[in-house]
C-alpha cells in the first residue's frame, strides 16, 4: 500500500537526482577516452621535457662547480655506481627489445617512454660519476658541512618531479581533479629538490 508507494516515490526521486548530480560533476563535453589519449600525449611530452631539464641542470652544474671540487669516487662508491648502471642497463634492454622484436610500436605509450627515460637518466648519471675523466663535482655544504655529490642532485631534481607527476597523472582523466593536481605536485617536488643543487653554491 502506502509503504510501497513511498518506496517507489523515493526511488523515482533518487533516479531523477542522479542525472542532475552527474551533470554537476562531469561536464557534458567530457570524454574519458579523449582524456586518456591526451594524458598519454602529456606523458610523451614529459619524457622530452625531462631530458631537456636534466641536460640543462647537468651543463649548469659542470660549468659552475669549482675546479678543485672534482673528485674521483671511492672504491665503495665506484662499485655501487657500477652495479646500479648495470642493473638499469639490462632492465631497459630486457624491456625494450621484446617491443622492437615483435614490432609492437603501439606498446611504446607515453607512460612507458617516460619510465624508460627516467631509468636512462639515472643510468647515465651513474655512468658519468663513474667514468667522467675529470671526476665528479663534490662540494661541502656550508650548513651541514657534509659532502654533496652535485650530479646526484642533478639526477634527483627532475626525476622527483617526473615520478610524482606520473603517479598523480594516472588520475588525469578525472574531470575535476585533472592535470592541475598532478602538475602542481610534480612542480612542487621538482622545485624543492632543485634546492639541493642550488644551496651548496650559496655563501652563508
Coordinates of N, CA and C in Angstrom, one line a residue:
X1 N 0.8 -1.2 0.0 CA 0.0 0.0 0.0 C 0.8 1.3 0.0
X2 N 0.6 2.0 1.1 CA 1.2 3.3 1.2 C 2.7 3.2 1.3
X3 N 3.2 2.2 2.0 CA 4.6 2.0 2.2 C 5.3 1.7 0.8
X4 N 4.7 0.9 0.0 CA 5.2 0.6 -1.3 C 5.3 1.8 -2.2
X5 N 4.2 2.6 -2.1 CA 4.1 3.8 -3.0 C 5.2 4.8 -2.5
X6 N 5.5 4.9 -1.2 CA 6.5 5.8 -0.7 C 7.9 5.3 -1.2
X7 N 8.1 4.0 -1.2 CA 9.4 3.5 -1.7 C 9.6 3.8 -3.1
X8 N 8.5 3.6 -3.9 CA 8.6 3.9 -5.3 C 8.9 5.4 -5.6
X9 N 8.2 6.2 -4.8 CA 8.4 7.6 -4.9 C 9.9 8.1 -4.6
X10 N 10.4 7.4 -3.5 CA 11.8 7.7 -3.1 C 12.8 7.3 -4.2
X11 N 12.5 6.1 -4.8 CA 13.4 5.6 -5.9 C 13.3 6.5 -7.1
X12 N 12.1 7.0 -7.4 CA 12.0 7.9 -8.5 C 12.7 9.2 -8.3
X13 N 12.7 9.7 -7.1 CA 13.4 10.9 -6.7 C 14.9 10.7 -6.8
X14 N 15.4 9.6 -6.3 CA 16.8 9.3 -6.4 C 17.3 9.2 -7.8
X15 N 16.5 8.5 -8.7 CA 16.9 8.3 -10.0 C 16.9 9.7 -10.8
X16 N 16.0 10.5 -10.4 CA 15.9 11.8 -11.0 C 17.0 12.7 -10.6
X17 N 17.5 12.5 -9.4 CA 18.6 13.3 -8.8 C 19.9 12.9 -9.4
X18 N 20.1 11.6 -9.8 CA 21.4 11.1 -10.3 C 21.8 11.9 -11.5
X19 N 21.0 12.0 -12.6 CA 21.5 12.8 -13.7 C 21.9 14.2 -13.4
X20 N 21.1 14.8 -12.5 CA 21.4 16.2 -12.1 C 22.8 16.2 -11.4
X21 N 23.0 15.3 -10.5 CA 24.3 15.2 -9.8 C 25.4 15.0 -10.8
X22 N 25.2 14.0 -11.8 CA 26.2 13.7 -12.8 C 26.5 15.0 -13.6
X23 N 25.5 15.8 -13.9 CA 25.7 16.9 -14.7 C 26.6 18.0 -14.0
X24 N 26.4 18.0 -12.6 CA 27.2 19.0 -11.9 C 28.6 18.5 -11.7
X25 N 28.9 17.2 -11.7 CA 30.2 16.7 -11.5 C 31.0 16.6 -12.8
X26 N 30.4 16.0 -13.8 CA 31.0 15.7 -15.1 C 30.5 16.6 -16.2
X27 N 31.4 17.4 -16.8 CA 30.9 18.3 -17.9 C 30.3 17.5 -19.0
X28 N 29.3 18.1 -19.7 CA 28.6 17.4 -20.8 C 29.6 17.0 -21.9
X29 N 30.6 17.8 -22.1 CA 31.6 17.6 -23.2 C 32.7 16.6 -22.9
X30 N 32.6 16.1 -21.6 CA 33.7 15.2 -21.2 C 33.7 13.9 -21.9
X31 N 34.9 13.4 -22.3 CA 35.0 12.1 -23.0 C 36.2 11.4 -22.3
X32 N 36.0 10.3 -21.6 CA 37.0 9.6 -20.9 C 38.1 9.2 -21.9
X33 N 37.7 8.6 -23.0 CA 38.7 8.1 -24.0 C 39.6 9.2 -24.5
X34 N 39.0 10.4 -24.8 CA 39.7 11.5 -25.3 C 40.7 12.0 -24.2
X35 N 40.3 12.0 -23.0 CA 41.2 12.5 -21.9 C 42.4 11.5 -21.7
X36 N 42.1 10.2 -21.8 CA 43.2 9.2 -21.7 C 44.2 9.4 -22.8
X37 N 43.8 9.6 -24.0 CA 44.7 9.9 -25.1 C 45.5 11.2 -24.9
X38 N 44.8 12.2 -24.4 CA 45.5 13.5 -24.1 C 46.6 13.3 -23.0
X39 N 46.2 12.5 -21.9 CA 47.1 12.2 -20.8 C 48.4 11.5 -21.3
X40 N 48.2 10.5 -22.1 CA 49.3 9.7 -22.7 C 50.2 10.6 -23.5
X41 N 49.6 11.6 -24.2 CA 50.4 12.5 -25.0 C 51.2 13.4 -24.1
X42 N 50.6 13.8 -23.0 CA 51.3 14.6 -22.0 C 52.5 13.9 -21.4
X43 N 52.3 12.6 -21.2 CA 53.5 11.8 -20.7 C 54.6 11.7 -21.7
X44 N 54.3 11.7 -23.0 CA 55.3 11.7 -24.0 C 56.0 13.1 -24.0
X45 N 55.3 14.1 -23.8 CA 55.9 15.5 -23.7 C 56.8 15.5 -22.5
X46 N 56.3 14.9 -21.4 CA 57.1 14.8 -20.1 C 58.5 14.2 -20.4
X47 N 58.5 13.2 -21.2 CA 59.8 12.5 -21.4 C 60.8 13.4 -22.1
X48 N 60.3 14.2 -23.1 CA 61.2 15.2 -23.8 C 61.6 16.3 -22.8
X49 N 60.7 16.8 -22.1 CA 61.0 17.9 -21.1 C 62.0 17.4 -20.0
X50 N 61.8 16.2 -19.7 CA 62.7 15.6 -18.6 C 64.1 15.5 -19.1
X51 N 64.4 15.1 -20.4 CA 65.7 15.1 -20.9 C 66.3 16.5 -21.0
X52 N 65.5 17.4 -21.5 CA 66.0 18.8 -21.6 C 66.4 19.4 -20.2
X53 N 65.5 19.2 -19.2 CA 65.7 19.7 -17.9 C 67.0 19.2 -17.3
X54 N 67.1 17.8 -17.4 CA 68.3 17.2 -16.9 C 69.6 17.7 -17.6
X55 N 69.5 17.8 -18.9 CA 70.7 18.2 -19.6 C 71.1 19.7 -19.3
X56 N 70.1 20.5 -19.1 CA 70.4 21.9 -18.7 C 71.0 22.0 -17.3
X57 N 70.4 21.2 -16.3 CA 71.0 21.2 -15.0 C 72.4 20.6 -15.0
X58 N 72.6 19.6 -15.8 CA 73.9 18.9 -15.8 C 75.0 19.9 -16.3
X59 N 74.7 20.6 -17.5 CA 75.6 21.5 -18.0 C 75.9 22.7 -17.1
X60 N 74.8 23.2 -16.4 CA 75.0 24.3 -15.5 C 75.9 23.9 -14.3
X61 N 75.7 22.7 -13.7 CA 76.5 22.3 -12.6 C 77.9 22.1 -13.0
X62 N 78.2 21.4 -14.1 CA 79.5 21.2 -14.6 C 80.3 22.5 -14.9
X63 N 79.5 23.5 -15.3 CA 80.1 24.8 -15.6 C 80.4 25.6 -14.3
X64 N 79.5 25.5 -13.3 CA 79.6 26.4 -12.1 C 80.5 25.7 -11.0
X65 N 80.6 24.4 -11.0 CA 81.4 23.7 -10.0 C 82.8 24.2 -10.0
X66 N 83.4 24.5 -8.9 CA 84.8 24.9 -8.8 C 85.7 23.8 -9.3
X67 N 86.8 24.1 -9.9 CA 87.7 23.1 -10.5 C 88.3 22.2 -9.4
X68 N 88.5 22.7 -8.2 CA 89.0 21.9 -7.1 C 88.0 21.0 -6.5
X69 N 86.7 21.1 -6.9 CA 85.7 20.3 -6.3 C 85.6 18.9 -7.0
X70 N 86.2 18.7 -8.1 CA 86.1 17.5 -8.8 C 87.0 16.4 -8.2
X71 N 86.3 15.3 -7.9 CA 86.9 14.2 -7.2 C 86.6 12.9 -7.8
X72 N 87.4 11.9 -7.6 CA 87.1 10.5 -8.1 C 86.3 9.8 -7.0
X73 N 85.5 8.9 -7.3 CA 84.7 8.1 -6.3 C 85.6 7.2 -5.5
X74 N 85.2 6.9 -4.3 CA 85.9 5.9 -3.5 C 85.6 4.5 -4.1
X75 N 86.3 3.5 -3.6 CA 86.2 2.2 -4.1 C 84.7 1.7 -3.9
X76 N 84.2 2.0 -2.7 CA 82.8 1.5 -2.5 C 81.8 2.3 -3.3
X77 N 82.0 3.6 -3.5 CA 81.1 4.4 -4.3 C 81.2 3.9 -5.8
X78 N 82.4 3.6 -6.2 CA 82.5 3.1 -7.6 C 81.8 1.8 -7.9
X79 N 81.9 0.9 -6.9 CA 81.2 -0.4 -7.1 C 79.7 -0.2 -7.1
X80 N 79.2 0.7 -6.2 CA 77.7 0.9 -6.1 C 77.3 1.5 -7.5
X81 N 78.0 2.5 -8.0 CA 77.6 3.2 -9.2 C 77.7 2.2 -10.4
X82 N 78.6 1.3 -10.4 CA 78.7 0.3 -11.5 C 77.6 -0.7 -11.4
X83 N 77.2 -1.2 -10.2 CA 76.1 -2.1 -10.0 C 74.8 -1.5 -10.5
X84 N 74.5 -0.2 -10.1 CA 73.3 0.5 -10.5 C 73.2 0.7 -12.0
X85 N 74.4 1.1 -12.6 CA 74.4 1.3 -14.0 C 74.1 0.0 -14.8
X86 N 74.7 -1.1 -14.3 CA 74.5 -2.4 -15.0 C 73.0 -2.9 -14.8
X87 N 72.5 -2.7 -13.6 CA 71.1 -3.2 -13.4 C 70.1 -2.4 -14.3
X88 N 70.3 -1.1 -14.4 CA 69.4 -0.2 -15.2 C 69.6 -0.5 -16.7
X89 N 70.8 -0.8 -17.1 CA 71.1 -1.1 -18.5 C 70.4 -2.4 -18.9
X90 N 70.6 -3.4 -18.2 CA 69.9 -4.7 -18.5 C 68.4 -4.7 -18.3
X91 N 67.9 -3.9 -17.4 CA 66.5 -3.8 -17.2 C 65.8 -3.1 -18.4
X92 N 66.5 -2.1 -18.9 CA 65.9 -1.4 -20.0 C 66.0 -2.2 -21.3
X93 N 67.1 -2.9 -21.5 CA 67.3 -3.8 -22.7 C 66.2 -4.9 -22.7
X94 N 66.0 -5.5 -21.5 CA 65.0 -6.6 -21.4 C 63.6 -6.1 -21.6
X95 N 63.4 -4.8 -21.4 CA 62.0 -4.2 -21.5 C 61.8 -3.8 -23.0
X96 N 62.8 -3.2 -23.6 CA 62.6 -2.5 -24.9 C 62.7 -3.6 -26.0
X97 N 63.7 -4.5 -25.9 CA 64.0 -5.4 -27.0 C 62.7 -6.2 -27.4
X98 N 61.9 -6.8 -26.5 CA 60.7 -7.5 -26.9 C 59.8 -6.7 -27.7
X99 N 59.6 -5.4 -27.4 CA 58.7 -4.5 -28.1 C 59.3 -4.3 -29.6
X100 N 60.6 -4.2 -29.7 CA 61.2 -4.0 -31.0 C 61.1 -5.2 -31.9
X101 N 61.4 -6.4 -31.3 CA 61.4 -7.6 -32.0 C 60.0 -8.0 -32.5
X102 N 59.0 -7.7 -31.7 CA 57.6 -8.1 -32.0 C 57.0 -6.9 -32.8
X103 N 57.7 -5.8 -33.1 CA 57.2 -4.7 -33.8 C 56.0 -4.1 -33.2
X104 N 56.0 -4.1 -31.8 CA 54.8 -3.5 -31.1 C 55.1 -2.0 -30.8
X105 N 55.1 -1.3 -31.9 CA 55.4 0.2 -31.7 C 54.3 0.9 -30.9
X106 N 53.1 0.4 -31.0 CA 52.0 1.0 -30.3 C 52.1 0.7 -28.8
X107 N 53.0 -0.2 -28.4 CA 53.2 -0.5 -27.0 C 54.0 0.6 -26.3
X108 N 54.7 1.4 -27.1 CA 55.5 2.5 -26.5 C 54.6 3.7 -26.2
X109 N 53.8 3.5 -25.2 CA 52.9 4.6 -24.8 C 53.7 5.7 -24.1
X110 N 53.1 6.8 -23.9 CA 53.8 7.9 -23.2 C 54.3 7.5 -21.8
X111 N 53.5 6.7 -21.1 CA 53.9 6.3 -19.8 C 55.2 5.4 -19.9
X112 N 55.2 4.4 -20.8 CA 56.3 3.5 -21.0 C 57.6 4.3 -21.4
X113 N 57.4 5.3 -22.3 CA 58.6 6.1 -22.7 C 59.1 6.9 -21.6
X114 N 58.2 7.5 -20.8 CA 58.7 8.3 -19.6 C 59.4 7.5 -18.6
X115 N 58.9 6.3 -18.3 CA 59.6 5.4 -17.4 C 61.0 5.0 -17.9
X116 N 61.1 4.7 -19.2 CA 62.4 4.4 -19.8 C 63.4 5.6 -19.7
X117 N 62.9 6.8 -20.0 CA 63.7 8.0 -19.9 C 64.2 8.2 -18.5
X118 N 63.3 8.0 -17.5 CA 63.7 8.1 -16.1 C 64.9 7.2 -15.8
X119 N 64.7 6.0 -16.2 CA 65.8 5.0 -15.9 C 67.1 5.3 -16.7
X120 N 66.9 5.8 -17.9 CA 68.0 6.2 -18.8 C 68.8 7.3 -18.1
X121 N 68.1 8.3 -17.6 CA 68.8 9.4 -16.9 C 69.6 8.9 -15.7
X122 N 68.9 8.1 -14.9 CA 69.6 7.5 -13.7 C 70.8 6.7 -14.1
X123 N 70.7 5.9 -15.2 CA 71.9 5.1 -15.6 C 73.0 6.0 -16.1
X124 N 72.7 7.0 -16.9 CA 73.8 7.9 -17.5 C 74.4 8.7 -16.4
X125 N 73.7 9.1 -15.4 CA 74.2 9.9 -14.3 C 75.2 9.0 -13.5
X126 N 74.9 7.8 -13.2 CA 75.8 6.9 -12.5 C 77.0 6.6 -13.4
X127 N 76.8 6.5 -14.7 CA 78.0 6.2 -15.6 C 78.9 7.5 -15.6
X128 N 78.3 8.7 -15.6 CA 79.2 9.9 -15.6 C 79.9 10.0 -14.3
X129 N 79.3 9.7 -13.2 CA 80.0 9.8 -11.9 C 81.2 8.7 -11.9
X130 N 81.0 7.7 -12.6 CA 82.0 6.6 -12.6 C 83.1 6.8 -13.5
X131 N 82.8 7.3 -14.8 CA 83.8 7.4 -15.8 C 84.1 8.8 -16.3
X132 N 83.5 9.8 -15.7 CA 83.8 11.2 -16.2 C 85.3 11.4 -16.0
X133 N 86.1 11.8 -17.1 CA 87.5 11.9 -17.0 C 88.0 12.9 -15.9
X134 N 87.3 14.0 -15.7 CA 87.7 15.0 -14.7 C 87.2 14.7 -13.3
X135 N 86.5 13.6 -13.2 CA 85.9 13.3 -11.9 C 84.5 13.8 -11.7
X136 N 84.0 13.7 -10.5 CA 82.6 14.2 -10.3 C 82.7 15.4 -9.3
X137 N 81.9 16.4 -9.5 CA 81.9 17.6 -8.6 C 81.3 17.3 -7.2
X138 N 82.1 17.5 -6.2 CA 81.7 17.3 -4.8 C 82.0 18.5 -4.0
X139 N 81.0 19.2 -3.4 CA 81.2 20.4 -2.6 C 80.7 20.1 -1.2
X140 N 81.3 20.9 -0.3 CA 80.9 20.8 1.1 C 79.8 21.7 1.4
X141 N 78.7 21.2 1.9 CA 77.5 22.0 2.3 C 77.9 23.0 3.4
X142 N 77.7 24.3 3.2 CA 78.1 25.3 4.2 C 77.3 25.2 5.5
X143 N 76.2 24.6 5.5 CA 75.4 24.5 6.7 C 75.6 23.1 7.5
X144 N 75.6 22.0 6.7 CA 75.7 20.7 7.4 C 77.2 20.3 7.4
X145 N 78.0 20.9 6.6 CA 79.5 20.5 6.4 C 79.6 19.1 5.9
X146 N 78.6 18.6 5.2 CA 78.7 17.3 4.6 C 79.0 17.4 3.1
X147 N 79.7 16.4 2.6 CA 80.0 16.4 1.1 C 78.7 16.2 0.3
X148 N 78.5 17.0 -0.7 CA 77.3 16.9 -1.6 C 77.8 16.5 -3.0
X149 N 77.3 15.3 -3.5 CA 77.6 14.9 -4.9 C 76.6 15.6 -5.8
X150 N 77.0 16.7 -6.5 CA 76.1 17.5 -7.2 C 75.4 16.8 -8.3
X151 N 76.1 15.8 -9.0 CA 75.4 15.1 -10.0 C 74.3 14.2 -9.5
X152 N 74.3 13.8 -8.3 CA 73.2 13.1 -7.7 C 72.0 14.0 -7.7
X153 N 72.2 15.2 -7.2 CA 71.0 16.2 -7.1 C 70.6 16.6 -8.5
X154 N 71.5 16.7 -9.5 CA 71.1 16.9 -10.9 C 70.1 15.8 -11.4
X155 N 70.4 14.6 -11.0 CA 69.6 13.5 -11.3 C 68.2 13.5 -10.6
X156 N 68.3 13.7 -9.2 CA 67.1 13.6 -8.4 C 66.1 14.7 -8.7
X157 N 66.5 15.9 -9.0 CA 65.6 17.0 -9.1 C 64.6 16.8 -10.2
X158 N 65.0 16.5 -11.5 CA 64.0 16.3 -12.5 C 63.2 15.0 -12.3
X159 N 63.9 14.0 -11.8 CA 63.3 12.6 -11.6 C 62.2 12.7 -10.5
X160 N 62.5 13.4 -9.5 CA 61.5 13.5 -8.4 C 60.2 14.1 -8.9
X161 N 60.3 15.2 -9.7 CA 59.1 15.9 -10.2 C 58.4 15.0 -11.2
X162 N 59.2 14.3 -12.1 CA 58.6 13.4 -13.1 C 57.9 12.2 -12.5
X163 N 58.5 11.6 -11.5 CA 57.8 10.4 -11.0 C 56.6 10.7 -10.2
X164 N 56.6 11.9 -9.5 CA 55.3 12.3 -8.8 C 54.3 12.6 -9.9
X165 N 54.6 13.3 -10.9 CA 53.7 13.6 -12.0 C 53.1 12.3 -12.6
X166 N 53.9 11.3 -12.9 CA 53.4 10.1 -13.4 C 52.5 9.4 -12.5
X167 N 52.8 9.3 -11.2 CA 51.9 8.7 -10.3 C 50.6 9.4 -10.2
X168 N 50.6 10.7 -10.0 CA 49.4 11.5 -9.9 C 48.7 11.6 -11.2
X169 N 49.5 11.5 -12.3 CA 48.9 11.7 -13.7 C 48.0 10.5 -14.1
X170 N 48.1 9.4 -13.4 CA 47.2 8.3 -13.7 C 45.7 8.8 -13.5
X171 N 45.5 9.7 -12.6 CA 44.2 10.3 -12.3 C 43.8 11.5 -13.2
X172 N 44.7 11.8 -14.1 CA 44.5 12.9 -15.0 C 43.1 12.9 -15.7
X173 N 42.6 11.8 -16.1 CA 41.3 11.8 -16.8 C 40.2 12.2 -15.9
X174 N 40.4 12.3 -14.6 CA 39.3 12.7 -13.8 C 38.8 14.1 -14.1
X175 N 37.5 14.4 -14.4 CA 37.0 15.7 -14.9 C 37.2 16.8 -13.9
X176 N 37.4 16.5 -12.6 CA 37.5 17.6 -11.7 C 39.0 17.8 -11.3
X177 N 39.6 16.8 -10.8 CA 41.0 16.9 -10.3 C 42.0 17.1 -11.5
X178 N 41.8 16.3 -12.5 CA 42.5 16.5 -13.7 C 44.0 16.7 -13.6
X179 N 44.6 17.5 -14.5 CA 46.0 17.7 -14.6 C 46.6 18.7 -13.6
X180 N 45.7 19.5 -13.0 CA 46.2 20.6 -12.1 C 46.9 20.0 -10.9
X181 N 46.3 19.0 -10.2 CA 46.9 18.4 -9.1 C 48.2 17.7 -9.4
X182 N 48.2 16.9 -10.5 CA 49.4 16.2 -10.9 C 50.6 17.2 -11.3
X183 N 50.2 18.3 -12.0 CA 51.2 19.2 -12.4 C 51.7 20.0 -11.2
X184 N 50.8 20.4 -10.3 CA 51.2 21.2 -9.1 C 52.1 20.4 -8.2
X185 N 51.8 19.1 -8.0 CA 52.6 18.3 -7.1 C 54.0 18.0 -7.7
X186 N 54.0 17.7 -9.0 CA 55.2 17.4 -9.7 C 56.2 18.6 -9.7
X187 N 55.6 19.8 -10.0 CA 56.5 21.0 -9.9 C 57.0 21.3 -8.5
X188 N 56.1 21.0 -7.5 CA 56.5 21.2 -6.1 C 57.7 20.4 -5.7
X189 N 57.6 19.1 -6.1 CA 58.8 18.2 -5.8 C 60.0 18.6 -6.6
X190 N 59.8 19.1 -7.8 CA 61.0 19.5 -8.6 C 61.7 20.7 -8.0
X191 N 60.9 21.7 -7.6 CA 61.5 22.9 -7.1 C 62.1 22.7 -5.8
X192 N 61.5 21.9 -4.9 CA 62.1 21.6 -3.6 C 63.4 20.8 -3.7
X193 N 63.4 19.8 -4.6 CA 64.6 19.0 -4.8 C 65.7 19.8 -5.5
X194 N 65.3 20.8 -6.4 CA 66.3 21.6 -7.0 C 67.1 22.4 -6.0
X195 N 66.5 22.7 -4.8 CA 67.2 23.4 -3.8 C 68.5 22.6 -3.4
X196 N 68.4 21.3 -3.5 CA 69.6 20.5 -3.1 C 70.8 20.8 -4.0
X197 N 70.5 21.2 -5.3 CA 71.6 21.6 -6.2 C 72.0 23.0 -5.9
X198 N 71.1 23.9 -5.6 CA 71.4 25.4 -5.5 C 72.0 25.7 -4.2
X199 N 71.6 25.2 -3.1 CA 72.0 25.6 -1.8 C 73.5 25.5 -1.6
X200 N 74.2 24.5 -2.0 CA 75.7 24.4 -1.8 C 76.4 25.5 -2.4
X201 N 75.8 26.2 -3.4 CA 76.5 27.3 -4.1 C 76.3 28.6 -3.4
X202 N 75.4 28.7 -2.5 CA 75.0 29.9 -1.8 C 75.9 30.2 -0.6
X203 N 76.7 31.3 -0.6 CA 77.5 31.5 0.6 C 76.7 31.9 1.8
X204 N 77.1 31.4 3.0 CA 76.4 31.6 4.2 C 77.3 32.4 5.2

